[in-house]
Amino acid sequence: MKASILLLLACAAVLAAGARADAPGEPEALVRKVQEYAQKVKSAFSSLQESEAAQQARRWLSDNTDLVKQRLAWLKEQLAELWKRTPAV
């Protein structure tokens, strides 16, 4: 998912930089604007990853992984029992 968001943002950066380019014949200006935008996106992702909310989410996921595995195992057992009880048609 992260890669798809980066790709989407990169495409948006190219379109935005193209729209903002002063002269369409100057590819260097377009490249520079795309690089600037990509740096801003990278910085935003870095700050998001380092945010307290992201750290809490990672801690919560790591703490609750066993619980999720237990619930999935229980669900699998229930489905197996249901499958055994279902008459063949």
Coordinates of N, CA and C in Angstrom, one line a residue:
M1 N 0.8 -1.2 0.0 CA 0.0 0.0 0.0 C 0.9 1.2 0.0
K2 N 1.9 1.2 0.8 CA 2.8 2.4 0.8 C 3.4 2.7 -0.5
A3 N 3.8 1.7 -1.3 CA 4.4 1.9 -2.6 C 3.3 2.5 -3.6
S4 N 2.1 2.0 -3.5 CA 1.1 2.6 -4.3 C 0.8 4.1 -4.0
I5 N 0.8 4.4 -2.7 CA 0.6 5.8 -2.4 C 1.8 6.7 -2.9
L6 N 3.0 6.1 -2.8 CA 4.2 6.9 -3.3 C 4.1 7.0 -4.8
L7 N 3.6 6.0 -5.5 CA 3.5 6.1 -7.0 C 2.4 7.1 -7.3
L8 N 1.3 7.1 -6.6 CA 0.3 8.1 -6.8 C 0.8 9.5 -6.6
L9 N 1.5 9.7 -5.5 CA 2.0 11.0 -5.2 C 3.1 11.5 -6.2
A10 N 3.9 10.5 -6.7 CA 4.9 10.9 -7.7 C 4.2 11.3 -9.0
C11 N 3.1 10.6 -9.4 CA 2.4 11.0 -10.6 C 1.7 12.3 -10.4
A12 N 1.2 12.6 -9.2 CA 0.6 13.9 -9.0 C 1.7 15.0 -9.0
A13 N 2.9 14.6 -8.5 CA 4.0 15.6 -8.6 C 4.3 16.0 -10.0
V14 N 4.4 15.0 -10.9 CA 4.7 15.2 -12.3 C 3.7 16.1 -12.9
L15 N 2.4 15.8 -12.7 CA 1.3 16.6 -13.2 C 1.3 18.0 -12.7
A16 N 1.5 18.1 -11.4 CA 1.6 19.5 -10.8 C 2.8 20.3 -11.2
A17 N 3.9 19.6 -11.3 CA 5.1 20.3 -11.8 C 4.9 20.7 -13.3
G18 N 4.3 19.9 -14.0 CA 4.1 20.2 -15.4 C 3.2 21.4 -15.6
A19 N 2.1 21.5 -14.7 CA 1.2 22.6 -14.8 C 1.8 23.9 -14.3
R20 N 2.8 23.7 -13.4 CA 3.4 24.9 -12.8 C 4.7 25.4 -13.6
A21 N 5.1 24.5 -14.5 CA 6.3 24.9 -15.2 C 6.1 26.2 -16.0
D22 N 7.0 27.1 -16.0 CA 6.8 28.4 -16.7 C 6.9 28.2 -18.2
A23 N 7.9 27.5 -18.7 CA 8.0 27.3 -20.1 C 8.0 25.8 -20.3
P24 N 7.1 25.3 -21.2 CA 7.1 23.8 -21.5 C 8.3 23.3 -22.1
G25 N 9.2 24.1 -22.7 CA 10.4 23.7 -23.3 C 11.6 23.5 -22.4
E26 N 11.4 23.7 -21.1 CA 12.4 23.6 -20.1 C 12.3 22.4 -19.3
P27 N 12.8 21.3 -19.7 CA 12.7 20.0 -18.9 C 13.4 20.1 -17.6
E28 N 14.5 20.9 -17.5 CA 15.2 21.0 -16.3 C 14.4 21.6 -15.1
A29 N 13.6 22.6 -15.5 CA 12.7 23.2 -14.4 C 11.7 22.2 -14.0
L30 N 11.2 21.4 -14.9 CA 10.2 20.4 -14.5 C 10.8 19.3 -13.6
V31 N 12.0 18.9 -14.0 CA 12.7 17.9 -13.2 C 13.0 18.4 -11.8
R32 N 13.5 19.7 -11.7 CA 13.8 20.3 -10.4 C 12.5 20.4 -9.6
K33 N 11.4 20.7 -10.1 CA 10.2 20.9 -9.4 C 9.7 19.5 -8.9
V34 N 9.8 18.5 -9.7 CA 9.4 17.1 -9.3 C 10.4 16.6 -8.2
Q35 N 11.6 16.9 -8.3 CA 12.6 16.5 -7.3 C 12.2 17.2 -5.9
E36 N 11.9 18.5 -6.0 CA 11.5 19.2 -4.8 C 10.3 18.6 -4.2
Y37 N 9.3 18.3 -5.0 CA 8.1 17.7 -4.5 C 8.3 16.4 -3.9
A38 N 9.1 15.6 -4.6 CA 9.4 14.2 -4.1 C 10.1 14.3 -2.7
Q39 N 11.0 15.3 -2.5 CA 11.7 15.5 -1.3 C 10.7 15.9 -0.2
K40 N 9.7 16.7 -0.5 CA 8.7 17.0 0.4 C 7.8 15.8 0.8
V41 N 7.5 15.0 -0.1 CA 6.7 13.8 0.1 C 7.5 12.8 1.0
K42 N 8.8 12.7 0.7 CA 9.7 11.8 1.5 C 9.8 12.3 3.0
S43 N 9.9 13.6 3.1 CA 9.9 14.2 4.4 C 8.6 14.0 5.2
A44 N 7.5 14.1 4.5 CA 6.2 13.9 5.1 C 6.1 12.5 5.6
F45 N 6.5 11.5 4.8 CA 6.4 10.1 5.1 C 7.3 9.8 6.3
S46 N 8.5 10.4 6.4 CA 9.4 10.2 7.5 C 8.8 10.7 8.8
S47 N 8.2 11.9 8.7 CA 7.6 12.5 9.9 C 6.4 11.7 10.3
L48 N 5.7 11.2 9.4 CA 4.5 10.3 9.7 C 5.0 9.0 10.4
Q49 N 6.0 8.4 9.9 CA 6.5 7.2 10.5 C 7.1 7.4 11.9
E50 N 7.6 8.6 12.1 CA 8.2 8.9 13.4 C 7.2 9.4 14.4
S51 N 6.0 9.7 14.0 CA 4.9 10.3 14.8 C 4.6 9.4 16.0
E52 N 4.1 10.0 17.0 CA 3.7 9.2 18.2 C 2.5 8.3 17.9
A53 N 1.6 8.7 17.1 CA 0.4 7.9 16.7 C 0.9 6.6 15.9
A54 N 1.8 6.8 15.0 CA 2.3 5.6 14.3 C 3.1 4.7 15.2
Q55 N 3.8 5.2 16.1 CA 4.5 4.3 17.1 C 3.6 3.6 18.0
Q56 N 2.5 4.3 18.4 CA 1.5 3.6 19.2 C 0.8 2.5 18.4
A57 N 0.5 2.8 17.2 CA -0.2 1.8 16.3 C 0.7 0.6 16.2
R58 N 2.0 0.8 15.9 CA 2.9 -0.4 15.8 C 3.0 -1.2 17.1
R59 N 3.0 -0.5 18.2 CA 3.1 -1.2 19.5 C 1.8 -2.0 19.7
W60 N 0.6 -1.4 19.4 CA -0.6 -2.0 19.6 C -0.7 -3.3 18.7
L61 N -0.3 -3.2 17.5 CA -0.3 -4.3 16.6 C 0.7 -5.4 17.1
S62 N 1.8 -5.1 17.5 CA 2.8 -6.1 18.0 C 2.2 -6.7 19.3
D63 N 1.6 -5.9 20.1 CA 1.0 -6.5 21.4 C -0.2 -7.4 21.2
N64 N -0.9 -7.1 20.1 CA -2.2 -7.8 19.9 C -2.1 -8.9 18.8
T65 N -0.9 -9.2 18.3 CA -0.7 -10.2 17.3 C -1.2 -11.5 17.7
D66 N -0.8 -11.9 18.9 CA -1.2 -13.2 19.5 C -2.7 -13.3 19.6
L67 N -3.3 -12.3 20.0 CA -4.8 -12.3 20.2 C -5.4 -12.5 18.8
V68 N -4.9 -11.8 17.8 CA -5.5 -12.0 16.5 C -5.3 -13.4 16.0
K69 N -4.1 -14.0 16.2 CA -3.9 -15.3 15.8 C -4.8 -16.3 16.5
Q70 N -5.1 -16.1 17.8 CA -6.0 -16.9 18.5 C -7.4 -16.8 18.0
R71 N -7.8 -15.6 17.7 CA -9.2 -15.4 17.1 C -9.3 -16.1 15.7
L72 N -8.3 -16.0 14.9 CA -8.3 -16.6 13.6 C -8.3 -18.1 13.7
A73 N -7.6 -18.7 14.7 CA -7.6 -20.1 14.9 C -9.0 -20.6 15.3
W74 N -9.6 -19.8 16.2 CA -11.0 -20.2 16.7 C -11.9 -20.1 15.5
L75 N -11.8 -19.1 14.7 CA -12.7 -19.0 13.5 C -12.5 -20.1 12.6
K76 N -11.3 -20.5 12.4 CA -10.9 -21.7 11.5 C -11.6 -22.9 12.0
E77 N -11.5 -23.1 13.3 CA -12.1 -24.3 14.0 C -13.6 -24.3 13.8
Q78 N -14.2 -23.1 14.0 CA -15.7 -23.0 13.8 C -16.1 -23.3 12.4
L79 N -15.4 -22.8 11.4 CA -15.7 -23.1 10.0 C -15.5 -24.5 9.7
A80 N -14.5 -25.2 10.2 CA -14.3 -26.6 10.0 C -15.4 -27.4 10.5
E81 N -15.9 -27.1 11.7 CA -17.0 -27.8 12.3 C -18.3 -27.6 11.4
L82 N -18.5 -26.3 11.0 CA -19.6 -26.0 10.1 C -19.5 -26.8 8.8
W83 N -18.4 -26.9 8.3 CA -18.1 -27.6 7.0 C -18.5 -29.1 7.2
K84 N -18.1 -29.7 8.4 CA -18.4 -31.1 8.6 C -19.9 -31.3 8.8
R85 N -20.6 -30.4 9.4 CA -22.0 -30.5 9.6 C -22.9 -30.3 8.4
T86 N -22.3 -29.6 7.4 CA -23.1 -29.3 6.2 C -23.3 -30.6 5.3
P87 N -24.5 -31.0 5.0 CA -24.7 -32.2 4.2 C -24.3 -31.9 2.8
A88 N -23.8 -33.0 2.2 CA -23.4 -32.9 0.8 C -24.6 -32.9 -0.1
V89 N -24.7 -32.0 -1.1 CA -25.9 -32.0 -1.9 C -25.6 -32.6 -3.3

